[in-house]
PDB file of C-alpha atoms and ligand atoms in Angstrom:
ATOM      1  CA  UNK A   1     -13.863 -13.309  11.488  1.00 90.00           C
ATOM      2  CA  UNK A   2     -11.377 -14.273   8.779  1.00 94.00           C
ATOM      3  CA  UNK A   3      -9.943 -11.548   6.565  1.00 98.00           C
ATOM      4  CA  UNK A   4     -12.738 -10.510   4.195  1.00 98.00           C
ATOM      5  CA  UNK A   5     -10.892  -8.497   1.544  1.00 98.00           C
ATOM      6  CA  UNK A   6      -7.314  -8.071   0.325  1.00 98.00           C
ATOM      7  CA  UNK A   7      -5.903  -5.990  -2.509  1.00 98.00           C
ATOM      8  CA  UNK A   8      -2.892  -3.978  -3.562  1.00 98.00           C
ATOM      9  CA  UNK A   9      -2.620  -0.858  -5.674  1.00 98.00           C
ATOM     10  CA  UNK A  10      -0.755   2.435  -6.108  1.00 98.00           C
ATOM     11  CA  UNK A  11      -0.538   5.672  -4.174  1.00 98.00           C
ATOM     12  CA  UNK A  12       1.570   8.100  -6.243  1.00 96.00           C
ATOM     13  CA  UNK A  13       0.788  11.740  -5.384  1.00 97.00           C
ATOM     14  CA  UNK A  14       0.430  12.595  -9.078  1.00 96.00           C
ATOM     15  CA  UNK A  15      -2.819  10.599  -9.109  1.00 97.00           C
ATOM     16  CA  UNK A  16      -4.590  13.510  -7.434  1.00 98.00           C
ATOM     17  CA  UNK A  17      -2.089  16.345  -7.931  1.00 97.00           C
ATOM     18  CA  UNK A  18      -1.915  15.984 -11.722  1.00 96.00           C
ATOM     19  CA  UNK A  19      -5.268  14.388 -12.467  1.00 96.00           C
ATOM     20  CA  UNK A  20      -6.636  17.479 -14.195  1.00 95.00           C
ATOM     21  CA  UNK A  21      -3.649  17.940 -16.500  1.00 96.00           C
ATOM     22  CA  UNK A  22      -3.054  14.292 -17.494  1.00 96.00           C
ATOM     23  CA  UNK A  23      -4.299  13.046 -20.891  1.00 97.00           C
ATOM     24  CA  UNK A  24      -7.719  11.448 -20.268  1.00 97.00           C
ATOM     25  CA  UNK A  25      -6.990   8.566 -22.647  1.00 96.00           C
ATOM     26  CA  UNK A  26      -3.964   7.678 -20.500  1.00 96.00           C
ATOM     27  CA  UNK A  27      -5.472   7.915 -17.023  1.00 97.00           C
ATOM     28  CA  UNK A  28      -9.164   7.068 -17.469  1.00 97.00           C
ATOM     29  CA  UNK A  29      -8.571   3.273 -17.371  1.00 96.00           C
ATOM     30  CA  UNK A  30      -6.822   3.768 -14.034  1.00 97.00           C
ATOM     31  CA  UNK A  31      -9.663   5.705 -12.463  1.00 98.00           C
ATOM     32  CA  UNK A  32     -12.200   3.238 -13.854  1.00 98.00           C
ATOM     33  CA  UNK A  33     -10.203   0.464 -12.204  1.00 98.00           C
ATOM     34  CA  UNK A  34     -10.159   2.306  -8.906  1.00 98.00           C
ATOM     35  CA  UNK A  35     -13.924   2.814  -9.134  1.00 98.00           C
ATOM     36  CA  UNK A  36     -14.343  -0.968  -9.511  1.00 98.00           C
ATOM     37  CA  UNK A  37     -12.081  -1.443  -6.490  1.00 98.00           C
ATOM     38  CA  UNK A  38     -14.148   1.113  -4.584  1.00 98.00           C
ATOM     39  CA  UNK A  39     -17.309  -0.836  -5.371  1.00 98.00           C
ATOM     40  CA  UNK A  40     -15.799  -4.142  -4.265  1.00 98.00           C
ATOM     41  CA  UNK A  41     -14.482  -2.653  -1.029  1.00 98.00           C
ATOM     42  CA  UNK A  42     -17.868  -1.148  -0.302  1.00 98.00           C
ATOM     43  CA  UNK A  43     -19.517  -4.513  -0.943  1.00 98.00           C
ATOM     44  CA  UNK A  44     -17.137  -6.096   1.581  1.00 98.00           C
ATOM     45  CA  UNK A  45     -18.828  -3.956   4.263  1.00 98.00           C
ATOM     46  CA  UNK A  46     -15.619  -3.460   6.224  1.00 98.00           C
ATOM     47  CA  UNK A  47     -15.496  -2.594   9.914  1.00 98.00           C
ATOM     48  CA  UNK A  48     -11.829  -1.651   9.569  1.00 98.00           C
ATOM     49  CA  UNK A  49      -9.138  -1.433   6.911  1.00 98.00           C
ATOM     50  CA  UNK A  50      -5.531  -2.379   7.600  1.00 98.00           C
ATOM     51  CA  UNK A  51      -3.392  -0.341   5.190  1.00 98.00           C
ATOM     52  CA  UNK A  52       0.264  -0.932   4.423  1.00 98.00           C
ATOM     53  CA  UNK A  53       2.320   1.803   2.822  1.00 98.00           C
ATOM     54  CA  UNK A  54       5.674   3.468   2.721  1.00 98.00           C
ATOM     55  CA  UNK A  55       6.216   6.675   4.697  1.00 98.00           C
ATOM     56  CA  UNK A  56       7.656   9.554   2.663  1.00 97.00           C
ATOM     57  CA  UNK A  57       9.722  11.259   5.351  1.00 96.00           C
ATOM     58  CA  UNK A  58       6.539  12.552   6.982  1.00 97.00           C
ATOM     59  CA  UNK A  59       6.604  10.578  10.244  1.00 97.00           C
ATOM     60  CA  UNK A  60       9.957   8.808  10.192  1.00 97.00           C
ATOM     61  CA  UNK A  61      13.439  10.188   9.797  1.00 95.00           C
ATOM     62  CA  UNK A  62      16.984   8.956   9.834  1.00 93.00           C
ATOM     63  CA  UNK A  63      17.224   9.372  13.612  1.00 96.00           C
ATOM     64  CA  UNK A  64      14.876   6.410  14.084  1.00 96.00           C
ATOM     65  CA  UNK A  65      13.785   4.258  11.139  1.00 97.00           C
ATOM     66  CA  UNK A  66      11.773   1.175  12.077  1.00 98.00           C
ATOM     67  CA  UNK A  67      11.328  -1.615   9.544  1.00 98.00           C
ATOM     68  CA  UNK A  68       7.632  -1.961  10.406  1.00 98.00           C
ATOM     69  CA  UNK A  69       5.446   0.373  12.451  1.00 98.00           C
ATOM     70  CA  UNK A  70       1.727   0.207  13.260  1.00 98.00           C
ATOM     71  CA  UNK A  71      -0.469   3.176  14.146  1.00 98.00           C
ATOM     72  CA  UNK A  72      -2.410   2.636  17.348  1.00 98.00           C
ATOM     73  CA  UNK A  73      -4.069   6.054  17.427  1.00 98.00           C
ATOM     74  CA  UNK A  74      -7.774   6.723  17.716  1.00 98.00           C
ATOM     75  CA  UNK A  75      -7.489   9.050  14.714  1.00 98.00           C
ATOM     76  CA  UNK A  76      -4.926  10.118  12.134  1.00 98.00           C
ATOM     77  CA  UNK A  77      -4.639  13.540  10.500  1.00 98.00           C
ATOM     78  CA  UNK A  78      -3.955  13.646   6.789  1.00 98.00           C
ATOM     79  CA  UNK A  79      -2.787  14.419   4.296  1.00 98.00           C
ATOM     80  CA  UNK A  80       0.512  15.681   5.658  1.00 98.00           C
ATOM     81  CA  UNK A  81       1.251  17.302   2.305  1.00 98.00           C
ATOM     82  CA  UNK A  82       0.000  20.710   1.177  1.00 97.00           C
ATOM     83  CA  UNK A  83      -3.657  20.168   0.388  1.00 96.00           C
ATOM     84  CA  UNK A  84      -3.572  22.494  -2.617  1.00 96.00           C
ATOM     85  CA  UNK A  85      -0.705  20.496  -4.117  1.00 97.00           C
ATOM     86  CA  UNK A  86      -2.264  17.114  -3.387  1.00 98.00           C
ATOM     87  CA  UNK A  87      -5.826  18.324  -4.031  1.00 98.00           C
ATOM     88  CA  UNK A  88      -7.104  16.405  -1.027  1.00 98.00           C
ATOM     89  CA  UNK A  89      -8.539  18.539   1.794  1.00 98.00           C
ATOM     90  CA  UNK A  90      -6.999  17.971   5.193  1.00 98.00           C
ATOM     91  CA  UNK A  91      -9.182  15.785   7.394  1.00 98.00           C
ATOM     92  CA  UNK A  92      -9.107  13.309  10.251  1.00 98.00           C
ATOM     93  CA  UNK A  93      -9.238   9.578   9.491  1.00 98.00           C
ATOM     94  CA  UNK A  94     -10.794   7.488  12.275  1.00 98.00           C
ATOM     95  CA  UNK A  95      -8.670   4.801  13.884  1.00 98.00           C
ATOM     96  CA  UNK A  96      -9.704   1.827  15.952  1.00 98.00           C
ATOM     97  CA  UNK A  97      -7.139   1.619  18.753  1.00 98.00           C
ATOM     98  CA  UNK A  98      -8.396  -1.454  20.614  1.00 98.00           C
ATOM     99  CA  UNK A  99      -8.481  -3.521  17.433  1.00 98.00           C
ATOM    100  CA  UNK A 100      -5.101  -2.162  16.321  1.00 98.00           C
ATOM    101  CA  UNK A 101      -3.575  -3.088  19.680  1.00 98.00           C
ATOM    102  CA  UNK A 102      -5.064  -6.574  19.494  1.00 98.00           C
ATOM    103  CA  UNK A 103      -3.659  -7.072  15.998  1.00 98.00           C
ATOM    104  CA  UNK A 104      -0.251  -5.724  17.031  1.00 98.00           C
ATOM    105  CA  UNK A 105      -0.196  -8.058  20.027  1.00 98.00           C
ATOM    106  CA  UNK A 106      -0.765 -11.121  17.846  1.00 98.00           C
ATOM    107  CA  UNK A 107       1.616  -9.988  15.078  1.00 98.00           C
ATOM    108  CA  UNK A 108       4.339  -9.649  17.706  1.00 98.00           C
ATOM    109  CA  UNK A 109       4.215 -13.379  18.349  1.00 98.00           C
ATOM    110  CA  UNK A 110       6.412 -13.635  15.250  1.00 98.00           C
ATOM    111  CA  UNK A 111       7.305 -10.118  14.010  1.00 98.00           C
ATOM    112  CA  UNK A 112       8.664  -7.337  16.220  1.00 97.00           C
ATOM    113  CA  UNK A 113       6.810  -4.105  15.492  1.00 98.00           C
ATOM    114  CA  UNK A 114       7.365  -0.503  16.337  1.00 98.00           C
ATOM    115  CA  UNK A 115       4.185   1.351  17.193  1.00 98.00           C
ATOM    116  CA  UNK A 116       2.974   4.912  17.442  1.00 97.00           C
ATOM    117  CA  UNK A 117      -0.082   6.697  18.778  1.00 95.00           C
ATOM    118  CA  UNK A 118       0.655   9.752  16.663  1.00 94.00           C
ATOM    119  CA  UNK A 119       1.088   8.755  13.035  1.00 97.00           C
ATOM    120  CA  UNK A 120      -0.074  11.215  10.404  1.00 98.00           C
ATOM    121  CA  UNK A 121      -1.140   9.939   6.992  1.00 98.00           C
ATOM    122  CA  UNK A 122       0.658  11.098   3.873  1.00 98.00           C
ATOM    123  CA  UNK A 123      -0.293  10.480   0.245  1.00 98.00           C
ATOM    124  CA  UNK A 124       0.581   6.799   0.641  1.00 98.00           C
ATOM    125  CA  UNK A 125      -2.651   6.415   2.591  1.00 98.00           C
ATOM    126  CA  UNK A 126      -4.687   9.457   1.635  1.00 98.00           C
ATOM    127  CA  UNK A 127      -4.597   9.175  -2.160  1.00 98.00           C
ATOM    128  CA  UNK A 128      -6.126   5.663  -2.195  1.00 98.00           C
ATOM    129  CA  UNK A 129      -8.539   6.487   0.641  1.00 98.00           C
ATOM    130  CA  UNK A 130      -9.756   9.568  -1.218  1.00 98.00           C
ATOM    131  CA  UNK A 131     -11.119   7.266  -3.936  1.00 98.00           C
ATOM    132  CA  UNK A 132     -11.738   3.957  -2.181  1.00 98.00           C
ATOM    133  CA  UNK A 133     -13.458   5.149   1.011  1.00 97.00           C
ATOM    134  CA  UNK A 134     -14.341   8.697  -0.064  1.00 97.00           C
ATOM    135  CA  UNK A 135     -16.505   9.356   3.003  1.00 97.00           C
ATOM    136  CA  UNK A 136     -13.571   8.252   5.213  1.00 98.00           C
ATOM    137  CA  UNK A 137     -16.089   6.224   7.167  1.00 97.00           C
ATOM    138  CA  UNK A 138     -14.030   3.027   7.437  1.00 98.00           C
ATOM    139  CA  UNK A 139     -11.601   3.137  10.393  1.00 98.00           C
ATOM    140  CA  UNK A 140      -8.002   2.612   9.329  1.00 98.00           C
ATOM    141  CA  UNK A 141      -5.132   0.770  10.980  1.00 98.00           C
ATOM    142  CA  UNK A 142      -1.992   2.109   9.272  1.00 98.00           C
ATOM    143  CA  UNK A 143       1.141   0.023   8.851  1.00 98.00           C
ATOM    144  CA  UNK A 144       4.315   1.605   7.500  1.00 98.00           C
ATOM    145  CA  UNK A 145       7.070  -0.467   5.921  1.00 98.00           C
ATOM    146  CA  UNK A 146      10.440   1.210   5.456  1.00 98.00           C
ATOM    147  CA  UNK A 147      10.795   1.550   1.677  1.00 97.00           C
ATOM    148  CA  UNK A 148      12.749   4.805   1.892  1.00 96.00           C
ATOM    149  CA  UNK A 149      16.188   4.254   3.350  1.00 95.00           C
ATOM    150  CA  UNK A 150      18.532   1.270   3.444  1.00 96.00           C
ATOM    151  CA  UNK A 151      18.979  -1.034   5.147  1.00 97.00           C
ATOM    152  CA  UNK A 152      15.459  -2.018   4.090  1.00 97.00           C
ATOM    153  CA  UNK A 153      13.516  -4.886   5.604  1.00 98.00           C
ATOM    154  CA  UNK A 154      14.149  -7.977   3.475  1.00 98.00           C
ATOM    155  CA  UNK A 155      11.381  -8.871   1.034  1.00 98.00           C
ATOM    156  CA  UNK A 156      10.924 -12.190   2.808  1.00 98.00           C
ATOM    157  CA  UNK A 157      10.256 -10.307   6.040  1.00 98.00           C
ATOM    158  CA  UNK A 158       7.497  -8.353   4.324  1.00 98.00           C
ATOM    159  CA  UNK A 159       5.966 -11.677   3.296  1.00 98.00           C
ATOM    160  CA  UNK A 160       6.273 -12.864   6.892  1.00 98.00           C
ATOM    161  CA  UNK A 161       4.682  -9.641   8.128  1.00 98.00           C
ATOM    162  CA  UNK A 162       1.732 -10.444   5.892  1.00 98.00           C
ATOM    163  CA  UNK A 163       1.477 -13.969   7.271  1.00 98.00           C
ATOM    164  CA  UNK A 164       1.503 -12.608  10.815  1.00 98.00           C
ATOM    165  CA  UNK A 165      -1.090  -9.999   9.948  1.00 98.00           C
ATOM    166  CA  UNK A 166      -3.344 -12.664   8.523  1.00 98.00           C
ATOM    167  CA  UNK A 167      -3.092 -14.752  11.680  1.00 98.00           C
ATOM    168  CA  UNK A 168      -3.876 -11.658  13.751  1.00 98.00           C
ATOM    169  CA  UNK A 169      -6.776 -10.484  11.597  1.00 98.00           C
ATOM    170  CA  UNK A 170      -8.381 -13.915  11.475  1.00 98.00           C
ATOM    171  CA  UNK A 171      -8.590 -13.902  15.287  1.00 98.00           C
ATOM    172  CA  UNK A 172     -10.712 -10.754  15.409  1.00 98.00           C
ATOM    173  CA  UNK A 173     -14.507 -10.604  15.343  1.00 98.00           C
ATOM    174  CA  UNK A 174     -14.719  -7.598  12.984  1.00 98.00           C
ATOM    175  CA  UNK A 175     -14.893  -7.576   9.194  1.00 98.00           C
ATOM    176  CA  UNK A 176     -11.374  -6.478   8.291  1.00 98.00           C
ATOM    177  CA  UNK A 177      -9.875  -5.663   4.906  1.00 98.00           C
ATOM    178  CA  UNK A 178      -6.219  -5.373   3.923  1.00 98.00           C
ATOM    179  CA  UNK A 179      -4.847  -2.940   1.346  1.00 98.00           C
ATOM    180  CA  UNK A 180      -1.216  -2.580   0.370  1.00 98.00           C
ATOM    181  CA  UNK A 181      -0.211   0.542  -1.553  1.00 98.00           C
ATOM    182  CA  UNK A 182       2.822   1.767  -3.455  1.00 98.00           C
ATOM    183  CA  UNK A 183       4.906   1.147  -6.548  1.00 92.00           C
ATOM    184  CA  UNK A 184       4.971  -0.223  -8.974  1.00 97.00           C
ATOM    185  CA  UNK A 185       8.080   0.859 -10.910  1.00 95.00           C
ATOM    186  CA  UNK A 186       8.788   4.559 -10.505  1.00 95.00           C
ATOM    187  CA  UNK A 187      11.571   7.077 -10.138  1.00 93.00           C
ATOM    188  CA  UNK A 188      10.002   9.723  -7.882  1.00 89.00           C
ATOM    189  CA  UNK A 189      11.663  13.128  -7.645  1.00 84.00           C
ATOM    190  CA  UNK A 190      14.504  11.843  -9.816  1.00 85.00           C
ATOM    191  CA  UNK A 191      15.778  12.769 -13.291  1.00 88.00           C
ATOM    192  CA  UNK A 192      14.038   9.671 -14.658  1.00 90.00           C
ATOM    193  CA  UNK A 193      10.669  10.644 -13.112  1.00 89.00           C
ATOM    194  CA  UNK A 194       7.938   9.571 -15.520  1.00 90.00           C
ATOM    195  CA  UNK A 195       9.757   6.436 -16.610  1.00 92.00           C
ATOM    196  CA  UNK A 196       7.669   3.268 -16.215  1.00 94.00           C
ATOM    197  CA  UNK A 197       9.355  -0.142 -16.454  1.00 96.00           C
ATOM    198  CA  UNK A 198       6.445  -2.024 -17.988  1.00 97.00           C
ATOM    199  CA  UNK A 199       8.188  -5.403 -18.300  1.00 98.00           C
ATOM    200  CA  UNK A 200       9.440  -5.250 -14.714  1.00 98.00           C
ATOM    201  CA  UNK A 201       5.956  -4.358 -13.476  1.00 98.00           C
ATOM    202  CA  UNK A 202       4.324  -7.174 -15.437  1.00 98.00           C
ATOM    203  CA  UNK A 203       6.873  -9.683 -14.224  1.00 98.00           C
ATOM    204  CA  UNK A 204       6.146  -8.722 -10.620  1.00 98.00           C
ATOM    205  CA  UNK A 205       2.380  -8.744 -11.173  1.00 98.00           C
ATOM    206  CA  UNK A 206       2.526 -12.210 -12.671  1.00 98.00           C
ATOM    207  CA  UNK A 207       4.278 -13.498  -9.539  1.00 98.00           C
ATOM    208  CA  UNK A 208       1.830 -11.561  -7.350  1.00 98.00           C
ATOM    209  CA  UNK A 209      -1.263 -13.014  -9.006  1.00 98.00           C
ATOM    210  CA  UNK A 210       0.190 -16.532  -8.701  1.00 98.00           C
ATOM    211  CA  UNK A 211       1.399 -15.700  -5.171  1.00 98.00           C
ATOM    212  CA  UNK A 212       4.772 -17.322  -5.800  1.00 98.00           C
ATOM    213  CA  UNK A 213       6.749 -16.371  -2.725  1.00 98.00           C
ATOM    214  CA  UNK A 214      10.140 -17.297  -4.198  1.00 98.00           C
ATOM    215  CA  UNK A 215       9.586 -15.056  -7.215  1.00 98.00           C
ATOM    216  CA  UNK A 216       8.100 -12.164  -5.254  1.00 98.00           C
ATOM    217  CA  UNK A 217      11.023 -12.095  -2.849  1.00 98.00           C
ATOM    218  CA  UNK A 218      13.875 -12.859  -5.236  1.00 98.00           C
ATOM    219  CA  UNK A 219      14.905  -9.273  -6.019  1.00 98.00           C
ATOM    220  CA  UNK A 220      17.982  -7.767  -4.422  1.00 98.00           C
ATOM    221  CA  UNK A 221      17.732  -4.146  -3.331  1.00 98.00           C
ATOM    222  CA  UNK A 222      20.172  -3.208  -6.100  1.00 98.00           C
ATOM    223  CA  UNK A 223      18.028  -4.973  -8.709  1.00 98.00           C
ATOM    224  CA  UNK A 224      14.900  -3.162  -7.517  1.00 98.00           C
ATOM    225  CA  UNK A 225      16.721   0.157  -7.653  1.00 96.00           C
ATOM    226  CA  UNK A 226      18.100  -0.509 -11.143  1.00 97.00           C
ATOM    227  CA  UNK A 227      15.044  -2.072 -12.763  1.00 97.00           C
ATOM    228  CA  UNK A 228      12.069  -0.679 -10.839  1.00 97.00           C
ATOM    229  CA  UNK A 229      13.501   2.605  -9.614  1.00 96.00           C
ATOM    230  CA  UNK A 230      13.774   3.933  -6.058  1.00 95.00           C
ATOM    231  CA  UNK A 231       9.974   3.776  -5.805  1.00 96.00           C
ATOM    232  CA  UNK A 232      10.096   0.096  -6.715  1.00 97.00           C
ATOM    233  CA  UNK A 233      11.056  -0.640  -3.124  1.00 98.00           C
ATOM    234  CA  UNK A 234       7.364  -0.158  -2.349  1.00 98.00           C
ATOM    235  CA  UNK A 235       6.637  -3.639  -3.689  1.00 98.00           C
ATOM    236  CA  UNK A 236       7.155  -4.508  -0.009  1.00 98.00           C
ATOM    237  CA  UNK A 237       3.547  -3.425   0.638  1.00 98.00           C
ATOM    238  CA  UNK A 238       2.290  -5.735  -2.107  1.00 98.00           C
ATOM    239  CA  UNK A 239       4.437  -8.609  -0.882  1.00 98.00           C
ATOM    240  CA  UNK A 240       2.935  -8.262   2.590  1.00 98.00           C
ATOM    241  CA  UNK A 241      -0.547  -8.605   1.075  1.00 98.00           C
ATOM    242  CA  UNK A 242       0.629 -11.730  -0.769  1.00 98.00           C
ATOM    243  CA  UNK A 243       1.946 -13.100   2.534  1.00 98.00           C
ATOM    244  CA  UNK A 244      -1.441 -12.504   4.134  1.00 98.00           C
ATOM    245  CA  UNK A 245      -2.995 -14.555   1.345  1.00 98.00           C
ATOM    246  CA  UNK A 246      -0.410 -17.352   1.299  1.00 98.00           C
ATOM    247  CA  UNK A 247      -1.813 -20.382  -0.497  1.00 97.00           C
ATOM    248  CA  UNK A 248      -4.209 -18.280  -2.565  1.00 98.00           C
ATOM    249  CA  UNK A 249      -3.741 -16.469  -5.840  1.00 97.00           C
ATOM    250  CA  UNK A 250      -5.154 -13.208  -7.022  1.00 98.00           C
ATOM    251  CA  UNK A 251      -6.707 -11.464  -9.978  1.00 98.00           C
ATOM    252  CA  UNK A 252      -5.157  -8.620 -11.915  1.00 98.00           C
ATOM    253  CA  UNK A 253      -7.956  -6.130 -12.513  1.00 98.00           C
ATOM    254  CA  UNK A 254      -5.811  -3.926 -14.759  1.00 97.00           C
ATOM    255  CA  UNK A 255      -2.305  -2.749 -15.447  1.00 97.00           C
ATOM    256  CA  UNK A 256      -1.503   0.461 -17.254  1.00 96.00           C
ATOM    257  CA  UNK A 257       1.589   2.621 -17.577  1.00 96.00           C
ATOM    258  CA  UNK A 258       0.916   6.115 -16.285  1.00 96.00           C
ATOM    259  CA  UNK A 259       3.852   8.361 -17.212  1.00 95.00           C
ATOM    260  CA  UNK A 260       1.778  11.415 -16.307  1.00 95.00           C
ATOM    261  CA  UNK A 261       1.538  10.120 -12.762  1.00 96.00           C
ATOM    262  CA  UNK A 262       5.079   8.673 -12.929  1.00 94.00           C
ATOM    263  CA  UNK A 263       3.954   5.155 -11.959  1.00 95.00           C
ATOM    264  CA  UNK A 264       3.028   1.795 -13.331  1.00 94.00           C
ATOM    265  CA  UNK A 265      -0.607   1.527 -12.206  1.00 96.00           C
ATOM    266  CA  UNK A 266      -2.439  -1.644 -11.259  1.00 98.00           C
ATOM    267  CA  UNK A 267      -4.944  -3.293  -8.983  1.00 98.00           C
ATOM    268  CA  UNK A 268      -4.574  -6.861  -7.793  1.00 98.00           C
ATOM    269  CA  UNK A 269      -7.276  -8.373  -5.620  1.00 98.00           C
ATOM    270  CA  UNK A 270      -6.203 -11.469  -3.746  1.00 98.00           C
ATOM    271  CA  UNK A 271      -8.425 -14.387  -2.816  1.00 98.00           C
ATOM    272  CA  UNK A 272      -8.959 -14.573   0.943  1.00 96.00           C
ATOM    273  CA  UNK A 273     -10.443 -18.032   1.213  1.00 82.00           C
TER     274      UNK A 273
HETATM  275 FE1  FE2 B   1       5.364   6.066  -2.286  1.00 95.57          FE
END
């Protein structure tokens, strides 16, 4: 069955860790937006969710840093972080190994992937899942894109990963959704933490909604670092979702600066027709 749902949003750990101490007037629009996303994902009646995120030095280290890696496990523990810090109890997220292997096999017609049977899920996966599939009853196929250490995969390769994923997903019989997480501008664990580059975020979102490949992939790594912060490299997850929806645009549900969570927050849902 063709891809039935595609969206991109954030995953900053402050979303859960600092929820109780953030000013309600600042963060309520974000949580209302995520509740709408939750409702739309539930309505999509997914058999599986392919998630694309960065890894935050939880699975992958400098001794071996793949550009793209898929989790083929039958389950994934998470969160890797301290549960009292993240305020998400540790649990086990179900996988769907046969489907993941089938998708990986097709993706590898055009994109070489690393794979693992033992990925654990950090906040990049667990923070969105905590709100969007709160019963953790939708099996997850995790994809990690290296957004942490250069040399990074080129933005155009993230777009191509998305195109390959779409081809692979469309060949399956299950109802599959795609969710990219990360970004937008942020300076995590840095002196500028809390800064949000609103204009940079809006510029990217405008290109995302229009699904203009040339604009989405035009940034150099140095420009991302300077204008969107080290966390801005996570636009690679969003760009992969755009690649999966090549030829279609999207809809910006909301954008809001969230200095308390140290991110520019947004949801974009892409058309999958
Ligand atoms: Fe991140």
